CSV table of C-alpha atoms in Angstrom, one decimal:
chain,number,residue,atom,x,y,z
A,1,MET,CA,-12.9,29.5,14.5
A,2,ALA,CA,-11.1,27.7,17.3
A,3,GLU,CA,-7.4,27.6,17.7
A,4,LYS,CA,-5.5,24.7,19.4
A,5,SER,CA,-1.8,24.3,20.0
A,6,PHE,CA,0.2,21.0,20.3
A,7,LYS,CA,3.8,20.1,20.7
A,8,TYR,CA,3.4,17.5,18.0
A,9,ILE,CA,0.9,17.0,15.2
A,10,ILE,CA,0.5,13.9,13.0
A,11,LEU,CA,-1.4,14.9,9.9
A,12,GLY,CA,-3.1,11.8,8.4
A,13,GLY,CA,-5.2,8.9,9.4
A,14,GLY,CA,-3.7,5.8,7.8
A,15,VAL,CA,-1.1,3.3,8.7
A,16,SER,CA,1.8,5.7,9.2
A,17,ALA,CA,-0.3,8.0,11.5
A,18,GLY,CA,-1.3,5.0,13.7
A,19,TYR,CA,2.3,3.7,14.0
A,20,ALA,CA,3.7,7.2,14.7
A,21,ALA,CA,1.1,7.7,17.4
A,22,LYS,CA,2.0,4.3,18.9
A,23,GLU,CA,5.7,5.1,18.9
A,24,PHE,CA,5.1,8.5,20.6
A,25,ALA,CA,3.1,6.6,23.3
A,26,ASN,CA,6.0,4.2,23.6
A,27,GLN,CA,8.4,7.1,24.0
A,28,GLY,CA,6.4,8.6,26.9
A,29,VAL,CA,4.6,11.5,25.2
A,30,LYS,CA,2.8,13.6,27.8
A,31,PRO,CA,-1.0,14.1,27.8
A,32,GLY,CA,-2.0,17.0,25.6
A,33,GLU,CA,1.3,17.1,23.7
A,34,LEU,CA,0.2,15.1,20.6
A,35,ALA,CA,-2.7,15.3,18.2
A,36,VAL,CA,-3.6,13.1,15.2
A,37,ILE,CA,-5.7,15.0,12.6
A,38,SER,CA,-7.5,12.9,10.0
A,39,LYS,CA,-10.2,13.6,7.5
A,40,GLU,CA,-11.5,10.1,8.0
A,41,ALA,CA,-14.2,9.4,10.5
A,42,VAL,CA,-12.4,6.5,12.2
A,43,ALA,CA,-9.2,6.0,14.1
A,44,PRO,CA,-6.1,4.9,12.1
A,45,TYR,CA,-6.4,1.4,10.7
A,46,GLU,CA,-4.5,-1.2,8.7
A,47,ARG,CA,-5.4,-0.4,5.1
A,48,PRO,CA,-4.4,-3.8,3.6
A,49,ALA,CA,-7.5,-5.4,5.2
A,50,LEU,CA,-9.8,-3.4,2.8
A,51,SER,CA,-8.7,-5.3,-0.3
A,52,LYS,CA,-8.7,-8.7,1.5
A,53,GLY,CA,-10.7,-9.7,4.6
A,54,TYR,CA,-13.1,-6.7,4.4
A,55,LEU,CA,-14.7,-8.1,1.2
A,56,PHE,CA,-15.1,-11.8,2.2
A,57,PRO,CA,-18.6,-13.1,1.8
A,58,GLU,CA,-18.4,-14.8,5.2
A,59,GLY,CA,-16.4,-13.9,8.3
A,60,ALA,CA,-15.5,-10.5,6.9
A,61,ALA,CA,-13.1,-8.2,8.7
A,62,ARG,CA,-14.6,-5.2,10.3
A,63,LEU,CA,-13.5,-2.4,12.6
A,64,PRO,CA,-12.5,-2.3,15.4
A,65,GLY,CA,-10.8,-5.6,14.4
A,66,PHE,CA,-8.0,-4.0,12.3
A,67,HIS,CA,-7.2,-0.7,13.9
A,68,CYS,CA,-3.5,0.0,14.0
A,69,CYS,CA,-1.3,-1.6,15.1
A,70,VAL,CA,-2.5,-5.2,14.8
A,71,GLY,CA,-1.0,-5.7,11.4
A,72,SER,CA,2.4,-6.1,12.9
A,73,GLY,CA,1.3,-8.0,15.9
A,74,GLY,CA,1.2,-4.8,18.1
A,75,GLU,CA,-1.4,-3.2,20.3
A,76,LYS,CA,-4.8,-2.4,18.8
A,77,LEU,CA,-5.3,1.4,19.2
A,78,LEU,CA,-9.1,1.9,19.6
A,79,PRO,CA,-10.4,5.5,19.7
A,80,GLU,CA,-10.5,5.3,23.5
A,81,SER,CA,-6.9,4.1,23.5
A,82,TYR,CA,-5.7,7.4,22.2
A,83,LYS,CA,-7.6,9.2,24.9
A,84,GLN,CA,-6.1,6.9,27.6
A,85,LYS,CA,-2.6,7.7,26.3
A,86,GLY,CA,-3.3,11.4,26.4
A,87,ILE,CA,-3.4,11.7,22.6
A,88,GLU,CA,-6.0,14.0,21.0
A,89,LEU,CA,-7.7,12.2,18.0
A,90,ILE,CA,-9.2,14.8,15.8
A,91,LEU,CA,-11.4,13.0,13.2
A,92,SER,CA,-13.5,14.1,10.2
A,93,THR,CA,-11.3,17.1,9.9
A,94,GLU,CA,-9.8,18.0,6.5
A,95,ILE,CA,-6.9,20.4,6.5
A,96,VAL,CA,-7.1,22.8,3.6
A,97,LYS,CA,-4.1,25.0,4.3
A,98,ALA,CA,-0.7,24.4,5.7
A,99,ASP,CA,1.7,27.3,6.5
A,100,LEU,CA,5.0,25.6,7.4
A,101,SER,CA,6.8,28.9,8.2
A,102,ALA,CA,4.0,29.9,10.7
A,103,LYS,CA,3.7,26.3,11.9
A,104,SER,CA,0.0,26.3,11.5
A,105,LEU,CA,-2.7,24.2,9.8
A,106,VAL,CA,-6.2,25.4,8.9
A,107,SER,CA,-9.2,23.0,8.6
A,108,ALA,CA,-12.1,23.3,6.1
A,109,ALA,CA,-14.2,24.5,9.1
A,110,GLY,CA,-11.7,27.3,9.7
A,111,ASP,CA,-10.2,25.9,12.9
A,112,VAL,CA,-6.5,26.6,13.3
A,113,PHE,CA,-4.0,24.0,14.7
A,114,LYS,CA,-0.5,25.2,15.8
A,115,TYR,CA,2.4,22.8,16.3
A,116,GLU,CA,6.0,22.8,17.2
A,117,THR,CA,6.8,19.6,15.3
A,118,LEU,CA,4.8,18.2,12.3
A,119,ILE,CA,4.7,14.7,10.9
A,120,ILE,CA,3.2,14.6,7.4
A,121,ALA,CA,1.5,11.2,7.0
A,122,THR,CA,-1.1,12.2,4.4
A,123,GLY,CA,-0.5,9.1,2.3
A,124,SER,CA,-1.7,8.7,-1.3
A,125,THR,CA,-5.0,9.1,-3.2
A,126,VAL,CA,-6.1,7.0,-6.0
A,127,LEU,CA,-5.8,8.0,-9.7
A,128,ARG,CA,-9.3,8.4,-11.1
A,129,LEU,CA,-10.4,7.8,-14.7
A,130,THR,CA,-12.2,11.2,-14.5
A,131,ASP,CA,-8.7,12.7,-14.0
A,132,PHE,CA,-7.9,11.5,-17.5
A,133,GLY,CA,-11.1,12.7,-19.1
A,134,VAL,CA,-12.4,9.1,-19.8
A,135,LYS,CA,-16.0,9.4,-21.1
A,136,GLY,CA,-18.6,8.2,-18.7
A,137,ALA,CA,-16.1,7.6,-15.9
A,138,ASP,CA,-18.4,9.4,-13.5
A,139,SER,CA,-21.2,6.8,-13.8
A,140,LYS,CA,-22.5,5.1,-10.7
A,141,ASN,CA,-20.9,1.9,-9.5
A,142,ILE,CA,-17.5,2.8,-11.0
A,143,LEU,CA,-15.6,2.3,-7.7
A,144,TYR,CA,-12.2,2.8,-6.3
A,145,LEU,CA,-10.6,1.5,-3.1
A,146,ARG,CA,-8.4,3.5,-0.7
A,147,GLU,CA,-10.3,4.4,2.4
A,148,ILE,CA,-12.9,2.6,4.5
A,149,ASP,CA,-15.8,4.6,3.0
A,150,ASP,CA,-14.7,3.2,-0.4
A,151,ALA,CA,-14.7,-0.3,1.0
A,152,ASP,CA,-18.2,0.2,2.4
A,153,ASN,CA,-19.4,1.4,-1.0
A,154,LEU,CA,-17.9,-1.7,-2.6
A,155,VAL,CA,-19.5,-4.0,-0.1
A,156,GLU,CA,-22.9,-2.4,-0.8
A,157,ALA,CA,-22.4,-2.7,-4.5
A,158,ILE,CA,-21.5,-6.4,-4.1
A,159,LYS,CA,-24.7,-7.0,-2.2
A,160,ALA,CA,-26.9,-5.0,-4.6
A,161,LYS,CA,-25.5,-6.7,-7.7
A,162,LYS,CA,-25.1,-10.2,-6.3
A,163,GLY,CA,-23.7,-12.6,-8.8
A,164,GLY,CA,-23.4,-9.9,-11.5
A,165,LYS,CA,-20.7,-8.9,-13.9
A,166,ALA,CA,-17.6,-7.0,-12.7
A,167,VAL,CA,-14.9,-5.4,-14.7
A,168,VAL,CA,-11.6,-4.7,-12.9
A,169,VAL,CA,-9.5,-2.0,-14.6
A,170,GLY,CA,-5.8,-2.5,-13.8
A,171,GLY,CA,-3.5,-5.4,-13.3
A,172,GLY,CA,-1.5,-4.4,-10.3
A,173,TYR,CA,-2.0,-5.0,-6.5
A,174,ILE,CA,-5.6,-3.7,-6.4
A,175,GLY,CA,-6.5,-5.4,-9.7
A,176,LEU,CA,-5.3,-8.8,-8.6
A,177,GLU,CA,-6.6,-8.7,-5.0
A,178,LEU,CA,-10.1,-7.3,-5.9
A,179,SER,CA,-10.5,-9.7,-8.9
A,180,ALA,CA,-10.0,-12.5,-6.4
A,181,ALA,CA,-12.4,-11.0,-3.9
A,182,LEU,CA,-15.1,-10.5,-6.5
A,183,ARG,CA,-14.7,-14.1,-7.7
A,184,ILE,CA,-15.0,-15.4,-4.1
A,185,ASN,CA,-18.3,-13.4,-4.1
A,186,ASN,CA,-19.4,-15.3,-7.2
A,187,PHE,CA,-19.2,-12.4,-9.6
A,188,ASP,CA,-18.4,-12.9,-13.3
A,189,VAL,CA,-15.0,-11.1,-13.4
A,190,THR,CA,-13.0,-9.7,-16.2
A,191,MET,CA,-9.6,-8.0,-15.5
A,192,VAL,CA,-8.4,-5.5,-18.1
A,193,PHE,CA,-4.9,-3.9,-18.2
A,194,PRO,CA,-2.6,-2.4,-20.9
A,195,GLU,CA,0.7,-4.2,-20.0
A,196,PRO,CA,1.8,-7.5,-21.5
A,197,TRP,CA,1.5,-9.2,-18.1
A,198,CYS,CA,0.1,-8.5,-14.6
A,199,MET,CA,2.1,-6.7,-11.8
A,200,PRO,CA,4.8,-5.6,-14.3
A,201,ARG,CA,6.6,-3.4,-11.8
A,202,LEU,CA,7.5,-6.5,-9.8
A,203,PHE,CA,6.7,-9.8,-11.6
A,204,THR,CA,8.7,-11.2,-14.4
A,205,ALA,CA,6.8,-12.7,-17.4
A,206,ASP,CA,7.3,-16.2,-15.9
A,207,ILE,CA,6.0,-15.3,-12.4
A,208,ALA,CA,3.0,-13.4,-14.0
A,209,ALA,CA,2.2,-16.4,-16.2
A,210,PHE,CA,1.6,-18.5,-13.1
A,211,TYR,CA,-0.8,-16.0,-11.5
A,212,GLU,CA,-2.6,-15.3,-14.8
A,213,THR,CA,-3.2,-19.0,-15.4
A,214,TYR,CA,-4.2,-19.6,-11.7
A,215,TYR,CA,-6.8,-16.7,-12.0
A,216,THR,CA,-8.0,-18.0,-15.3
A,217,ASN,CA,-8.5,-21.5,-13.7
A,218,LYS,CA,-10.6,-19.7,-11.0
A,219,GLY,CA,-12.8,-18.2,-13.6
A,220,VAL,CA,-11.3,-14.7,-14.0
A,221,LYS,CA,-11.2,-13.6,-17.6
A,222,ILE,CA,-8.0,-11.6,-18.4
A,223,ILE,CA,-7.7,-9.1,-21.3
A,224,LYS,CA,-4.2,-7.6,-21.8
A,225,GLY,CA,-2.8,-4.9,-24.0
A,226,THR,CA,-5.8,-2.5,-23.9
A,227,VAL,CA,-7.5,0.0,-21.7
A,228,ALA,CA,-10.9,1.3,-20.8
A,229,SER,CA,-11.6,4.2,-23.1
A,230,GLY,CA,-15.2,4.9,-22.1
A,231,PHE,CA,-18.3,3.8,-20.3
A,232,THR,CA,-22.0,3.8,-21.1
A,233,ALA,CA,-24.7,4.0,-18.4
A,234,HIS,CA,-28.3,2.9,-17.8
A,235,SER,CA,-31.0,5.6,-17.4
A,236,SER,CA,-30.4,5.3,-13.6
A,237,GLY,CA,-26.9,6.5,-14.1
A,238,GLU,CA,-25.4,3.1,-13.2
A,239,VAL,CA,-22.6,1.8,-15.4
A,240,LYS,CA,-23.8,-0.5,-18.1
A,241,GLU,CA,-20.8,-1.2,-20.4
A,242,VAL,CA,-17.0,-0.8,-20.5
A,243,GLN,CA,-15.7,0.3,-23.9
A,244,LEU,CA,-12.2,-0.9,-24.6
A,245,LYS,CA,-9.7,0.9,-26.8
A,246,ASP,CA,-9.3,-2.2,-29.0
A,247,GLY,CA,-13.0,-2.0,-29.9
A,248,ARG,CA,-14.5,-4.6,-27.6
A,249,THR,CA,-17.4,-3.9,-25.2
A,250,LEU,CA,-17.8,-5.5,-21.8
A,251,GLU,CA,-21.1,-5.7,-19.9
A,252,ALA,CA,-20.6,-4.5,-16.3
A,253,ASP,CA,-22.8,-4.2,-13.1
A,254,ILE,CA,-19.7,-3.0,-11.2
A,255,VAL,CA,-16.4,-1.5,-12.3
A,256,ILE,CA,-13.5,-1.3,-10.0
A,257,VAL,CA,-10.5,0.8,-11.0
A,258,GLY,CA,-7.0,0.3,-9.7
A,259,VAL,CA,-4.6,2.2,-12.0
A,260,GLY,CA,-2.3,3.7,-9.4
A,261,ALA,CA,-2.0,6.4,-6.8
A,262,LYS,CA,-0.4,9.7,-6.2
A,263,PRO,CA,1.1,11.1,-3.0
A,264,LEU,CA,-1.0,13.8,-1.2
A,265,THR,CA,1.6,16.6,-1.1
A,266,SER,CA,-0.4,19.5,-2.6
A,267,LEU,CA,-0.8,21.3,0.8
A,268,PHE,CA,3.0,21.7,0.9
A,269,LYS,CA,3.8,22.6,-2.7
A,270,GLY,CA,6.4,25.4,-2.8
A,271,GLN,CA,7.1,25.2,0.9
A,272,VAL,CA,9.2,22.0,1.0
A,273,GLU,CA,11.8,20.4,-1.2
A,274,GLU,CA,10.4,17.6,-3.4
A,275,ASP,CA,12.0,14.7,-5.3
A,276,LYS,CA,10.5,11.8,-7.4
A,277,GLY,CA,7.0,12.9,-6.8
A,278,GLY,CA,7.3,13.0,-3.0
A,279,ILE,CA,8.6,15.1,-0.2
A,280,LYS,CA,12.4,14.8,0.0
A,281,THR,CA,13.7,13.6,3.4
A,282,ASP,CA,16.9,12.5,5.0
A,283,ALA,CA,17.4,9.1,6.7
A,284,PHE,CA,15.5,10.3,9.8
A,285,PHE,CA,12.6,11.6,7.6
A,286,LYS,CA,13.4,15.2,8.3
A,287,THR,CA,12.3,17.4,5.4
A,288,SER,CA,14.0,20.6,4.2
A,289,VAL,CA,11.9,22.6,6.6
A,290,PRO,CA,12.9,22.6,10.3
A,291,ASP,CA,10.7,20.5,12.6
A,292,VAL,CA,8.7,19.0,9.7
A,293,TYR,CA,8.9,15.3,9.0
A,294,ALA,CA,7.3,13.2,6.2
A,295,VAL,CA,6.7,9.5,6.4
A,296,GLY,CA,5.0,6.7,4.4
A,297,ASP,CA,3.9,7.1,0.8
A,298,VAL,CA,4.7,10.8,0.7
A,299,ALA,CA,8.4,10.5,1.6
A,300,THR,CA,11.3,10.3,-0.9
A,301,PHE,CA,14.1,9.0,1.3
A,302,PRO,CA,17.7,7.7,1.0
A,303,MET,CA,17.8,3.9,0.3
A,304,LYS,CA,21.0,3.2,2.2
A,305,MET,CA,21.7,-0.3,0.9
A,306,TYR,CA,21.3,0.8,-2.8
A,307,GLY,CA,22.9,4.2,-2.6
A,308,ASP,CA,19.9,6.0,-4.2
A,309,VAL,CA,16.7,7.8,-3.2
A,310,ARG,CA,13.2,6.2,-3.6
A,311,ARG,CA,9.6,6.7,-2.7
A,312,VAL,CA,7.9,3.5,-1.5
A,313,GLU,CA,4.2,2.8,-1.5
A,314,HIS,CA,3.8,-0.2,0.8
A,315,VAL,CA,2.4,-0.8,4.3
A,316,ASP,CA,5.8,-2.2,5.7
A,317,HIS,CA,7.6,1.1,4.9
A,318,SER,CA,4.6,3.1,6.2
A,319,ARG,CA,5.0,1.4,9.5
A,320,LYS,CA,8.8,1.5,9.8
A,321,SER,CA,9.3,5.1,8.5
A,322,ALA,CA,6.7,6.4,11.0
A,323,GLU,CA,8.5,4.7,13.9
A,324,GLN,CA,11.9,5.9,12.7
A,325,ALA,CA,10.7,9.5,12.5
A,326,VAL,CA,9.3,9.5,16.0
A,327,LYS,CA,12.4,7.8,17.4
A,328,ALA,CA,14.6,10.5,15.7
A,329,ILE,CA,12.5,13.3,17.0
A,330,LYS,CA,12.6,12.1,20.6
A,331,ALA,CA,16.3,11.2,20.5
A,332,ALA,CA,17.1,14.7,19.2
A,333,GLU,CA,15.2,16.2,22.1
A,334,GLY,CA,17.5,14.4,24.4
A,335,GLY,CA,20.7,15.4,22.5
A,336,ALA,CA,21.0,11.9,21.1
A,337,ALA,CA,20.6,10.3,17.7
A,338,VAL,CA,19.3,7.1,16.1
A,339,GLU,CA,20.8,5.0,13.4
A,340,GLU,CA,20.0,5.9,9.8
A,341,TYR,CA,17.0,4.2,8.2
A,342,ASP,CA,18.3,1.2,6.4
A,343,TYR,CA,15.3,-0.2,4.7
A,344,LEU,CA,15.0,-3.6,2.9
A,345,PRO,CA,12.2,-3.3,0.4
A,346,PHE,CA,9.4,-5.8,1.2
A,347,PHE,CA,6.2,-6.4,-0.6
A,348,TYR,CA,3.6,-9.1,-0.1
A,349,SER,CA,0.1,-10.1,-1.2
A,350,ARG,CA,-2.6,-12.6,-0.5
A,351,SER,CA,-5.4,-13.7,-2.8
A,352,PHE,CA,-7.5,-16.9,-3.1
A,353,ASP,CA,-5.3,-19.5,-1.4
A,354,LEU,CA,-2.1,-17.8,-2.6
A,355,SER,CA,0.4,-15.8,-0.6
A,356,TRP,CA,3.7,-14.4,-1.9
A,357,GLN,CA,6.5,-12.3,-0.4
A,358,PHE,CA,9.3,-10.3,-2.1
A,359,TYR,CA,12.4,-8.8,-0.6
A,360,GLY,CA,15.1,-6.6,-2.1
A,361,ASP,CA,15.4,-5.3,-5.7
A,362,ASN,CA,14.0,-6.8,-8.9
A,363,VAL,CA,16.8,-5.7,-11.2
A,364,GLY,CA,19.2,-7.8,-13.3
A,365,ASP,CA,18.7,-11.4,-14.5
A,366,SER,CA,16.1,-13.5,-12.9
A,367,VAL,CA,15.7,-17.3,-12.4
A,368,LEU,CA,12.7,-19.3,-11.4
A,369,PHE,CA,12.8,-22.3,-9.1
A,370,GLY,CA,10.3,-24.8,-7.6
A,371,ASP,CA,6.8,-25.9,-8.6
A,372,SER,CA,5.1,-23.2,-10.5
A,373,ASN,CA,2.3,-25.3,-11.9
A,374,PRO,CA,-0.9,-23.4,-11.2
A,375,SER,CA,-3.0,-26.5,-11.5
A,376,ASN,CA,-1.3,-28.1,-8.5
A,377,PRO,CA,-3.3,-27.8,-5.2
A,378,LYS,CA,-0.4,-26.2,-3.3
A,379,PRO,CA,2.1,-24.6,-5.7
A,380,LYS,CA,5.3,-23.5,-4.2
A,381,PHE,CA,8.0,-21.6,-6.2
A,382,GLY,CA,10.3,-18.7,-6.1
A,383,ALA,CA,12.7,-16.5,-8.0
A,384,TYR,CA,16.0,-14.8,-7.5
A,385,TRP,CA,17.3,-11.6,-9.2
A,386,VAL,CA,21.0,-11.4,-9.9
A,387,GLN,CA,23.0,-8.3,-10.7
A,388,GLY,CA,26.7,-7.9,-10.8
A,389,GLY,CA,27.1,-11.5,-9.8
A,390,LYS,CA,25.2,-11.0,-6.6
A,391,VAL,CA,21.6,-12.0,-5.5
A,392,VAL,CA,19.8,-8.7,-5.0
A,393,GLY,CA,16.2,-9.8,-4.8
A,394,ALA,CA,14.1,-12.9,-3.8
A,395,PHE,CA,10.5,-13.9,-4.2
A,396,MET,CA,8.4,-16.8,-3.0
A,397,GLU,CA,4.9,-18.1,-3.4
A,398,GLY,CA,3.7,-20.4,-0.7
A,399,GLY,CA,6.7,-20.1,1.5
A,400,SER,CA,6.8,-21.0,5.2
A,401,GLY,CA,7.7,-18.4,7.9
A,402,ASP,CA,11.3,-19.7,8.0
A,403,GLU,CA,11.6,-19.7,4.2
A,404,ASN,CA,10.4,-16.1,4.0
A,405,LYS,CA,12.9,-15.1,6.7
A,406,ALA,CA,15.6,-16.8,4.6
A,407,LEU,CA,14.5,-14.7,1.6
A,408,ALA,CA,14.8,-11.5,3.6
A,409,ASN,CA,18.3,-12.6,4.8
A,410,VAL,CA,19.5,-13.3,1.3
A,411,ALA,CA,18.2,-10.0,-0.1
A,412,LYS,CA,19.9,-8.1,2.7
A,413,ALA,CA,23.2,-10.0,2.5
A,414,ARG,CA,23.4,-9.9,-1.3
A,415,PRO,CA,25.7,-13.0,-1.5
A,416,ALA,CA,27.6,-14.0,-4.7
A,417,ALA,CA,25.9,-16.4,-7.0
A,418,GLU,CA,28.0,-19.0,-8.9
A,419,SER,CA,25.6,-19.2,-11.8
A,420,LEU,CA,22.0,-18.8,-12.7
A,421,ASP,CA,21.7,-22.6,-13.3
A,422,GLU,CA,23.1,-23.3,-9.9
A,423,LEU,CA,20.6,-21.0,-8.3
A,424,THR,CA,17.7,-22.7,-10.1
A,425,LYS,CA,19.0,-26.1,-8.9
A,426,GLN,CA,19.4,-25.0,-5.2
A,427,GLY,CA,16.2,-23.0,-5.0
A,428,ILE,CA,15.2,-22.1,-1.5
A,429,SER,CA,18.1,-24.1,0.0
A,430,PHE,CA,20.5,-21.4,-1.3
A,431,ALA,CA,18.7,-18.7,0.8
A,432,ALA,CA,18.5,-21.1,3.8
A,433,LYS,CA,22.3,-21.4,3.9
A,434,ILE,CA,22.9,-17.6,4.2
């Protein structure tokens, strides 16, 4: 049982951990002051690559190509980069106990890590069908995607079951992106989800109709309004069929499940104040415990522009919250302060030849503009959300860099809208004028 002490510890190995480490380096952290502790075997990396480029049949993304912080155009932090910057990278190390009052962490191997300041960047873990007692959900080739080991398992399954049948359970981010990836790999793909349309937390029925038709045209079969209620397996233990609640049965060589995630906060239960499923923080990502910060998926923070508190699961917030926390820590050490976190919600996705971006809040009335014909070779359309006479959210498929910047500006400015009809007529030109 070894014991090590650091001025700062970042607990986690995902996007937030990488960006926090980068910001510490930018702020001039001294050699030996900072450690990054991760249960994964590789240095922090850009997770979005796993559901996109990692699964391409040709020219697939591989490490070290997408280590943090290339996703935002920054420096790629290779394992040796941490060493060069005096940062101790402690990999393949699972922390099983955290005592925030004693400022200590204990690993599964019994090693003790002491800190002065802790940044919790533990992220989320996937919800598993076994958690809900779904019969046969422990069969082989029922796969999930969160970490690079999961992606490697999926790549191996794609190779082993080449051109086979895949069932994707879930119609959100993972469902849409992995259905596309499997189709590109020439699988027979069926997507199953209980909601009336895909991506219901963000898409309107009109927006969803475009993507569902586009996917159908690409050969993806979509089954809505039901769930996977059980699985049968071959004698080898590999999944054979997916049983749906509505009575249908689907053959499957691979099943990929994307039904949500939950923040990894169990280490800190009862030690820190929580809210909305996450660890409650202020606008500098300080928790209720002195010298403990929480960033990324686990943080429930004040959304300044909307006057409420939220927990956001997206890579953009993971990057920015990590940088904000480190800037706040270093400023406080010098007797200074940074501005409060003023986050504009931003979500994006890429699949097939499609690429969309969304900024702001998807509340109130919505209007669609542009060409949303999924049969057109280069569809380009968007939407605005209007609440209280103001545009509060903006979405666009196929937008240029300048058009996407205009969307961000309009969502931040929240300008008055004359009427929904006028917005539909003006389309992207309305945002371009802001």
